[in-house]
């Protein structure tokens, strides 16, 4: 009997898992699964304690689901990232594995690890098969006319949609129960890594919860998404990002569910607005493969290396703590600290404030977000921060600078979101909630809330000057 091994990583599901599906095609093969934790690598990559806890909870769910189908999930802790290759090879030898099945990861360290692992196993006579599982279309399959990776999102999105309209990627079913199912389960032990409790009502672990949320969102909420997605006081986004980031849900499942409910979703219907966010996710992952330097904290636009960033620990600490004196920024930062999650519009506002108002290096913010977010994802996080910092692939020039006050007025007009996270502003009227100190001074009130740490108009000019000097020096 041949033995097939599924090496699970960021693909903690049994439905539409390409590696798992391929491993189970041969009904006579023995199928086993393996998960290797790498706490040292997680630390180096700033994985948040909430994400670590979510991964562990999701791992327990997939362990039970596999056991129901007669597939044991083995677990081993490998503190150093390089140790995982030795652990994998030794496991394959011990279990007499004939074939390895795994889904690709696209970060540069992970790609190098997988190449070394394949060579090691190939030398040992183990056949390795990898799959583009976490994307709708493989990296390099959507290219511009000169056969290069698109550097701007809009033409990439248009070309991507044309490819989907020609042929949709298929979803594959969960494996059928195999001989000996169900198996008894010994739960995987806690990770040797800091974990922090996450809100299980907002982010219930496991693919059953993810699929339930997807099915609900794909009905009416996805149609309302274009009108409501920028309003943080509303529960109008999908909140599926954590499931996509950890592989509890696949992008193909998302695409097919939306198309099931709205067959015209690829034809610029209202449902397309959310699908386009999935394409943004694809764009940033395709970029990681085309430009590996993005994984190494390098800007996409070369001349922006010359920007003279400020080192101001007091300002950085105030930003992290939600004590900048700009209510929409502070409420957003406190939301992230409380939930390990932040509304997407607020991610843009807070990132813009750190880079364009405080002139602090975008990489400091990128790292802090990864340390906090339950849905932390290198490609999306890096892409978003470089977009905000005008160092990335965005077509807009560097002088796009969000005004934090007007952003608050536009997207949280009455301050409902702000008051939820800034209870010290509970008594400030709607009309003054975005500039509470102006109101307090006028009415001789005392607020337990800091004054703005910078003047936006002056900060904007300072940032523009810094970028202009950097561009001139190129």
Coordinates of C-alpha atoms in Angstrom, one line a residue:
X1 CA 0.0 0.0 0.0
X2 CA 1.3 3.4 -0.9
X3 CA 1.3 6.2 1.7
X4 CA 0.3 9.8 0.8
X5 CA 1.2 12.7 3.1
X6 CA -0.6 16.0 3.1
X7 CA 1.6 18.7 4.5
X8 CA -0.9 21.3 5.9
X9 CA 0.2 24.9 6.3
X10 CA -2.1 27.9 5.5
X11 CA -4.9 25.6 4.3
X12 CA -6.8 24.5 7.4
X13 CA -9.9 23.1 5.7
X14 CA -11.1 19.8 4.1
X15 CA -13.4 21.4 1.5
X16 CA -11.7 22.7 -1.7
X17 CA -8.3 21.8 -0.5
X18 CA -6.4 20.9 -3.7
X19 CA -3.5 19.0 -2.1
X20 CA -5.9 17.0 0.2
X21 CA -8.1 16.3 -2.8
X22 CA -5.2 15.0 -4.9
X23 CA -3.8 12.9 -2.1
X24 CA -7.2 11.1 -1.7
X25 CA -7.8 10.3 -5.3
X26 CA -6.4 6.9 -5.0
X27 CA -8.9 5.1 -2.8
X28 CA -6.4 2.3 -2.0
X29 CA -3.7 4.7 -0.7
X30 CA -3.1 5.3 3.0
X31 CA -3.5 9.1 3.6
X32 CA -2.1 10.9 6.5
X33 CA -1.6 14.6 7.3
X34 CA 1.1 16.6 9.1
X35 CA 1.2 20.1 10.6
X36 CA 4.6 21.5 11.7
X37 CA 4.5 24.6 13.9
X38 CA 7.5 27.0 13.6
X39 CA 7.3 29.4 16.6
X40 CA 10.7 31.0 15.9
X41 CA 9.7 31.9 12.3
X42 CA 6.3 33.2 13.5
X43 CA 8.1 35.4 15.9
X44 CA 10.4 36.7 13.2
X45 CA 7.4 37.4 11.0
X46 CA 5.5 39.1 13.8
X47 CA 2.5 36.8 13.9
X48 CA 0.0 38.2 16.4
X49 CA -0.9 36.2 19.5
X50 CA -4.6 36.4 18.4
X51 CA -3.8 34.8 15.0
X52 CA -1.7 32.1 16.7
X53 CA -4.7 31.3 18.9
X54 CA -7.1 31.3 15.9
X55 CA -4.8 29.0 14.0
X56 CA -4.6 26.6 16.9
X57 CA -8.4 26.6 17.3
X58 CA -8.8 26.0 13.5
X59 CA -6.2 23.3 13.6
X60 CA -8.3 21.4 16.2
X61 CA -11.4 21.8 13.9
X62 CA -9.6 20.4 10.9
X63 CA -8.1 17.6 12.9
X64 CA -11.6 16.4 13.9
X65 CA -12.9 16.8 10.4
X66 CA -10.0 14.7 9.0
X67 CA -10.5 12.1 11.7
X68 CA -14.1 11.7 10.7
X69 CA -12.8 10.7 7.3
X70 CA -10.2 8.3 8.6
X71 CA -7.2 10.6 8.0
X72 CA -5.0 11.2 11.1
X73 CA -3.4 14.6 11.5
X74 CA 0.1 14.4 13.1
X75 CA 1.6 17.4 14.8
X76 CA 5.2 18.4 15.5
X77 CA 6.8 21.6 16.9
X78 CA 9.9 22.8 15.0
X79 CA 11.2 25.9 16.8
X80 CA 13.6 27.0 14.0
X81 CA 12.2 27.3 10.5
X82 CA 15.0 25.3 9.0
X83 CA 14.2 22.4 11.3
X84 CA 11.0 21.8 9.5
X85 CA 12.8 20.3 6.5
X86 CA 14.6 17.8 8.7
X87 CA 11.3 17.1 10.6
X88 CA 9.5 16.6 7.4
X89 CA 12.1 14.3 5.9
X90 CA 12.4 12.2 9.1
X91 CA 8.6 11.9 9.3
X92 CA 8.4 10.7 5.7
X93 CA 11.1 8.1 6.3
X94 CA 9.4 6.9 9.5
X95 CA 5.9 6.7 8.0
X96 CA 7.3 5.2 4.7
X97 CA 5.7 8.1 2.7
X98 CA 5.7 7.6 -1.1
X99 CA 4.1 10.9 -2.2
X100 CA 3.9 14.4 -0.6
X101 CA 1.1 16.7 -1.4
X102 CA 1.2 20.4 -0.4
X103 CA -0.2 23.8 -1.3
X104 CA 2.2 26.5 -2.2
X105 CA 3.0 29.5 -0.1
X106 CA 4.3 32.6 -1.9
X107 CA 6.5 34.4 0.6
X108 CA 10.2 34.2 -0.3
X109 CA 11.3 32.3 2.8
X110 CA 8.5 29.8 2.4
X111 CA 9.3 29.3 -1.3
X112 CA 13.0 28.7 -0.5
X113 CA 12.1 26.2 2.2
X114 CA 9.7 24.3 -0.1
X115 CA 12.4 24.1 -2.8
X116 CA 14.9 22.7 -0.4
X117 CA 12.3 20.3 1.1
X118 CA 11.4 19.0 -2.4
X119 CA 15.0 18.4 -3.3
X120 CA 15.6 16.6 0.0
X121 CA 12.6 14.4 -0.5
X122 CA 13.2 13.8 -4.1
X123 CA 16.7 12.5 -3.2
X124 CA 14.9 10.1 -0.8
X125 CA 12.6 8.9 -3.5
X126 CA 9.5 10.7 -2.3
X127 CA 7.4 12.2 -5.2
X128 CA 6.3 15.8 -4.4
X129 CA 3.3 17.6 -5.8
X130 CA 2.5 21.3 -5.1
X131 CA -0.7 23.2 -5.9
X132 CA -1.7 26.8 -6.4
X133 CA -4.5 26.5 -3.8
X134 CA -4.7 29.9 -2.1
X135 CA -5.3 31.9 -5.3
X136 CA -7.9 32.0 -8.0
X137 CA -5.2 32.1 -10.7
X138 CA -1.5 31.1 -10.4
X139 CA 1.1 33.8 -10.1
X140 CA 2.4 34.8 -13.5
X141 CA -0.8 33.7 -15.3
X142 CA -2.1 37.3 -15.6
X143 CA 0.4 39.4 -17.5
X144 CA 0.5 42.6 -19.5
X145 CA 1.1 42.9 -23.2
X146 CA 4.9 42.6 -22.8
X147 CA 4.5 39.5 -20.7
X148 CA 5.4 41.1 -17.4
X149 CA 3.5 41.5 -14.1
X150 CA 1.2 44.4 -14.0
X151 CA 2.4 47.3 -11.8
X152 CA -1.0 49.0 -11.4
X153 CA -4.1 47.3 -10.1
X154 CA -6.9 48.5 -12.5
X155 CA -5.5 46.9 -15.7
X156 CA -4.6 43.8 -13.7
X157 CA -8.2 43.6 -12.4
X158 CA -9.6 44.0 -16.0
X159 CA -7.3 41.3 -17.3
X160 CA -8.0 39.1 -14.4
X161 CA -11.8 39.3 -14.9
X162 CA -11.4 38.5 -18.6
X163 CA -9.5 35.3 -17.6
X164 CA -12.3 34.3 -15.1
X165 CA -15.0 35.0 -17.8
X166 CA -13.2 32.6 -20.1
X167 CA -12.8 29.8 -17.5
X168 CA -13.6 29.6 -13.8
X169 CA -11.3 27.7 -11.4
X170 CA -13.1 24.7 -10.0
X171 CA -13.9 23.9 -6.4
X172 CA -13.1 20.3 -5.3
X173 CA -15.1 18.4 -2.7
X174 CA -14.0 17.2 0.7
X175 CA -12.6 13.6 0.7
X176 CA -15.0 10.8 1.3
X177 CA -14.6 8.7 4.5
X178 CA -11.8 6.2 4.2
X179 CA -11.4 2.8 5.6
X180 CA -11.1 2.9 9.4
X181 CA -13.0 6.1 9.9
X182 CA -13.8 7.7 12.2
X183 CA -10.6 7.8 14.2
X184 CA -10.1 8.7 17.8
X185 CA -8.5 12.1 18.3
X186 CA -5.9 13.3 20.8
X187 CA -6.2 17.1 20.5
X188 CA -3.1 18.9 19.3
X189 CA -1.3 20.5 22.3
X190 CA -1.0 24.3 22.7
X191 CA 1.7 26.0 20.6
X192 CA 4.9 27.1 22.3
X193 CA 4.1 30.6 21.2
X194 CA 2.3 33.5 22.9
X195 CA -1.4 33.4 22.3
X196 CA -4.2 35.7 23.2
X197 CA -7.9 35.1 23.4
X198 CA -9.9 36.3 20.4
X199 CA -13.6 37.2 20.1
X200 CA -15.1 33.8 19.1
X201 CA -18.5 35.5 18.3
X202 CA -16.8 37.8 15.7
X203 CA -14.3 35.2 14.5
X204 CA -15.6 31.6 15.2
X205 CA -12.9 29.1 14.3
X206 CA -13.3 26.4 11.7
X207 CA -14.6 26.1 8.2
X208 CA -18.2 25.4 9.1
X209 CA -18.4 28.8 10.7
X210 CA -16.5 30.3 7.7
X211 CA -18.9 28.8 5.2
X212 CA -21.9 29.9 7.2
X213 CA -20.6 33.5 7.2
X214 CA -19.8 33.3 3.5
X215 CA -23.3 32.0 2.6
X216 CA -24.9 34.8 4.6
X217 CA -22.7 37.6 3.2
X218 CA -23.2 36.4 -0.4
X219 CA -26.9 37.0 -0.3
X220 CA -28.0 40.6 0.3
X221 CA -24.9 42.0 2.2
X222 CA -22.7 41.7 -0.8
X223 CA -25.2 43.8 -2.8
X224 CA -25.2 46.5 0.0
X225 CA -21.4 46.4 0.2
X226 CA -20.6 49.2 -2.2
X227 CA -22.8 51.7 -0.4
X228 CA -21.9 50.6 3.2
X229 CA -18.3 49.2 3.1
X230 CA -16.6 52.5 4.1
X231 CA -18.8 53.1 7.2
X232 CA -17.1 51.5 10.2
X233 CA -20.1 52.0 12.5
X234 CA -22.0 49.4 10.4
X235 CA -21.4 45.6 10.3
X236 CA -21.3 45.8 6.5
X237 CA -18.0 44.0 5.6
X238 CA -17.7 40.3 5.2
X239 CA -15.2 39.7 8.0
X240 CA -13.9 36.8 6.0
X241 CA -10.3 38.0 5.9
X242 CA -9.1 35.9 8.8
X243 CA -10.4 32.7 7.1
X244 CA -8.7 33.6 3.9
X245 CA -5.5 34.5 5.6
X246 CA -5.2 31.2 7.4
X247 CA -6.7 29.1 4.6
X248 CA -9.8 28.1 6.5
X249 CA -11.7 29.3 3.4
X250 CA -10.5 29.4 -0.2
X251 CA -11.0 32.3 -2.7
X252 CA -12.6 29.8 -5.1
X253 CA -15.3 29.1 -2.5
X254 CA -15.9 32.8 -2.2
X255 CA -16.1 33.4 -6.0
X256 CA -18.5 30.4 -6.6
X257 CA -20.8 31.3 -3.7
X258 CA -21.2 34.9 -4.9
X259 CA -21.7 33.8 -8.5
X260 CA -24.3 31.2 -7.3
X261 CA -26.3 34.0 -5.7
X262 CA -25.5 36.7 -8.3
X263 CA -24.7 35.2 -11.7
X264 CA -23.8 38.6 -13.2
X265 CA -21.2 39.4 -10.4
X266 CA -18.3 39.5 -12.8
X267 CA -20.1 42.0 -15.1
X268 CA -19.8 45.1 -13.0
X269 CA -22.8 44.4 -10.9
X270 CA -22.9 45.6 -7.3
X271 CA -21.6 42.2 -6.2
X272 CA -18.5 42.8 -8.2
X273 CA -17.3 45.5 -5.8
X274 CA -16.5 42.8 -3.2
X275 CA -15.1 40.3 -5.7
X276 CA -12.8 43.1 -6.8
X277 CA -11.4 43.0 -3.2
X278 CA -10.6 39.4 -3.8
X279 CA -8.7 40.5 -6.9
X280 CA -6.8 43.0 -4.8
X281 CA -5.7 40.1 -2.7
X282 CA -4.6 38.2 -5.8
X283 CA -2.7 41.3 -7.1
X284 CA -0.6 41.6 -3.9
X285 CA 0.2 37.9 -3.9
X286 CA 1.2 37.8 -7.5
X287 CA 3.4 40.8 -6.8
X288 CA 5.2 39.0 -4.1
X289 CA 6.2 36.3 -6.6
X290 CA 7.2 38.8 -9.3
X291 CA 9.1 41.0 -6.9
X292 CA 10.5 39.0 -4.0
X293 CA 12.1 42.1 -2.5
X294 CA 8.7 43.1 -1.3
X295 CA 9.0 40.3 1.3
X296 CA 12.2 41.9 2.5
X297 CA 10.7 45.3 3.4
X298 CA 11.8 47.0 0.3
X299 CA 9.7 49.7 -1.4
X300 CA 8.3 49.1 -4.9
X301 CA 9.2 52.6 -6.1
X302 CA 13.0 52.8 -5.8
X303 CA 13.4 56.6 -5.3
X304 CA 11.2 56.4 -2.1
X305 CA 14.2 54.8 -0.4
X306 CA 15.5 58.4 -0.1
X307 CA 12.6 59.7 2.0
X308 CA 14.0 61.0 5.3
X309 CA 11.7 59.4 7.8
X310 CA 11.4 60.8 11.3
X311 CA 12.2 58.8 14.4
X312 CA 9.8 60.0 17.1
X313 CA 9.0 57.4 19.7
X314 CA 6.5 59.6 21.5
X315 CA 4.4 60.1 18.3
X316 CA 4.7 56.4 17.4
X317 CA 3.6 55.4 20.9
X318 CA 0.6 57.8 20.8
X319 CA -0.4 56.4 17.4
X320 CA -0.2 52.8 18.7
X321 CA -2.2 53.7 21.9
X322 CA -4.9 55.6 20.1
X323 CA -3.9 58.9 21.7
X324 CA -3.1 61.2 18.7
X325 CA -5.9 63.6 19.3
X326 CA -7.6 62.7 16.0
X327 CA -10.7 60.8 17.0
X328 CA -11.2 58.6 13.9
X329 CA -7.5 57.5 14.0
X330 CA -7.6 56.8 17.8
X331 CA -10.9 54.9 17.6
X332 CA -9.5 52.7 14.8
X333 CA -6.3 52.0 16.7
X334 CA -8.2 51.0 19.8
X335 CA -10.5 48.8 17.7
X336 CA -7.4 46.9 16.5
X337 CA -6.1 46.5 20.0
X338 CA -9.4 45.2 21.3
X339 CA -10.3 42.9 18.4
X340 CA -7.1 42.2 16.5
X341 CA -9.0 43.5 13.5
X342 CA -9.6 46.8 11.9
X343 CA -12.1 48.0 9.3
X344 CA -10.5 48.4 5.9
X345 CA -11.3 52.1 5.5
X346 CA -9.7 52.7 8.9
X347 CA -6.6 50.8 7.9
X348 CA -6.1 53.3 5.1
X349 CA -6.8 56.3 7.4
X350 CA -4.5 55.1 10.2
X351 CA -1.7 54.2 7.8
X352 CA -1.9 57.5 6.0
X353 CA -1.7 59.3 9.4
X354 CA 1.4 57.5 10.5
X355 CA 3.2 58.0 7.2
X356 CA 1.9 61.3 5.9
X357 CA 1.1 63.2 9.2
X358 CA 3.8 61.8 11.4
X359 CA 6.4 61.0 8.7
X360 CA 7.2 57.7 10.4
X361 CA 8.6 54.9 8.2
X362 CA 5.8 52.8 6.8
X363 CA 7.7 49.6 7.8
X364 CA 7.2 50.5 11.4
X365 CA 3.4 50.5 10.9
X366 CA 3.5 47.4 8.7
X367 CA 5.2 45.5 11.5
X368 CA 2.9 46.8 14.3
X369 CA -0.2 45.8 12.3
X370 CA 1.2 42.2 11.8
X371 CA 1.8 42.0 15.6
X372 CA -1.8 42.9 16.3
X373 CA -4.0 41.6 13.4
X374 CA -5.8 38.3 13.7
X375 CA -6.1 38.4 9.9
X376 CA -2.4 39.4 9.3
X377 CA -1.2 38.5 5.8
X378 CA 2.2 39.6 4.5
X379 CA 1.1 40.3 1.0
X380 CA -2.1 42.2 1.8
X381 CA -0.5 44.0 4.7
X382 CA 2.6 45.0 2.8
X383 CA 0.5 46.1 -0.2
X384 CA -1.8 48.2 1.9
X385 CA 1.0 49.9 3.7
X386 CA 3.0 50.7 0.5
X387 CA -0.3 52.0 -1.1
X388 CA -0.8 54.3 1.9
X389 CA 2.9 55.4 1.9
X390 CA 3.0 56.1 -1.9
X391 CA 6.0 53.7 -2.1
X392 CA 4.1 50.9 -3.8
X393 CA 2.2 50.1 -7.1
X394 CA -0.6 52.6 -6.8
X395 CA -1.0 54.9 -9.8
X396 CA -1.9 57.9 -7.6
X397 CA 1.0 60.4 -6.8
X398 CA 2.7 60.8 -3.5
X399 CA 0.7 64.0 -2.7
X400 CA -2.4 62.0 -1.9
X401 CA -2.7 62.6 1.8
X402 CA -5.8 61.9 3.8
X403 CA -7.1 64.6 6.1
X404 CA -8.0 62.6 9.3
X405 CA -10.6 65.1 10.3
X406 CA -12.5 65.2 7.0
X407 CA -12.1 61.4 6.7
X408 CA -13.9 61.1 10.1
X409 CA -16.6 63.5 9.0
X410 CA -17.2 61.6 5.8
X411 CA -17.2 58.1 7.1
X412 CA -18.4 58.4 10.7
X413 CA -20.5 61.6 10.4
X414 CA -22.3 61.4 13.8
X415 CA -19.4 59.8 15.6
X416 CA -21.1 56.5 16.4
X417 CA -18.0 54.4 15.8
X418 CA -15.8 57.0 17.5
X419 CA -17.8 57.0 20.7
X420 CA -17.8 53.2 20.9
X421 CA -14.0 53.2 21.2
X422 CA -13.5 56.6 22.8
X423 CA -16.0 56.7 25.7
X424 CA -14.3 59.8 27.0
X425 CA -15.9 61.7 24.1
X426 CA -19.4 60.5 25.0
X427 CA -20.7 64.0 25.8
X428 CA -19.4 65.7 22.7
X429 CA -22.2 66.7 20.3
X430 CA -22.3 65.0 16.9
X431 CA -21.5 68.3 15.2
X432 CA -18.2 68.6 17.1
X433 CA -17.1 65.0 17.6
X434 CA -14.3 65.2 15.0
X435 CA -12.7 68.3 16.6
X436 CA -13.6 67.8 20.3
X437 CA -11.1 70.2 21.7
X438 CA -12.5 73.1 19.7
X439 CA -15.9 72.3 21.3
X440 CA -14.3 71.9 24.8
X441 CA -12.5 75.3 24.6
X442 CA -15.6 77.0 23.3
X443 CA -17.8 75.7 26.1
X444 CA -15.1 75.7 28.8
X445 CA -15.2 71.9 29.2
X446 CA -12.4 69.7 30.3
X447 CA -11.7 66.5 28.3
X448 CA -9.7 63.5 29.3
X449 CA -8.5 63.3 25.7
X450 CA -5.2 64.5 24.2
X451 CA -4.9 67.5 21.9
X452 CA -3.8 66.7 18.4
X453 CA -0.1 65.8 18.4
X454 CA 0.5 67.5 15.1
X455 CA -1.2 70.1 13.0
X456 CA -2.4 68.4 9.8
X457 CA -1.8 71.3 7.5
X458 CA 1.8 71.8 8.6
X459 CA 2.4 68.1 8.7
X460 CA 1.1 67.7 5.1
X461 CA 3.6 70.4 3.9
X462 CA 6.4 68.8 5.7
X463 CA 5.7 65.4 4.2
X464 CA 5.4 66.8 0.7
X465 CA 8.7 68.6 1.1
X466 CA 10.3 65.3 2.2
X467 CA 9.0 63.4 -0.7
X468 CA 10.0 66.1 -3.2
X469 CA 13.5 66.1 -1.8
X470 CA 13.6 62.3 -2.1
X471 CA 12.5 62.3 -5.7
X472 CA 14.9 65.1 -6.6
X473 CA 17.8 63.1 -5.1
X474 CA 17.0 60.0 -7.2

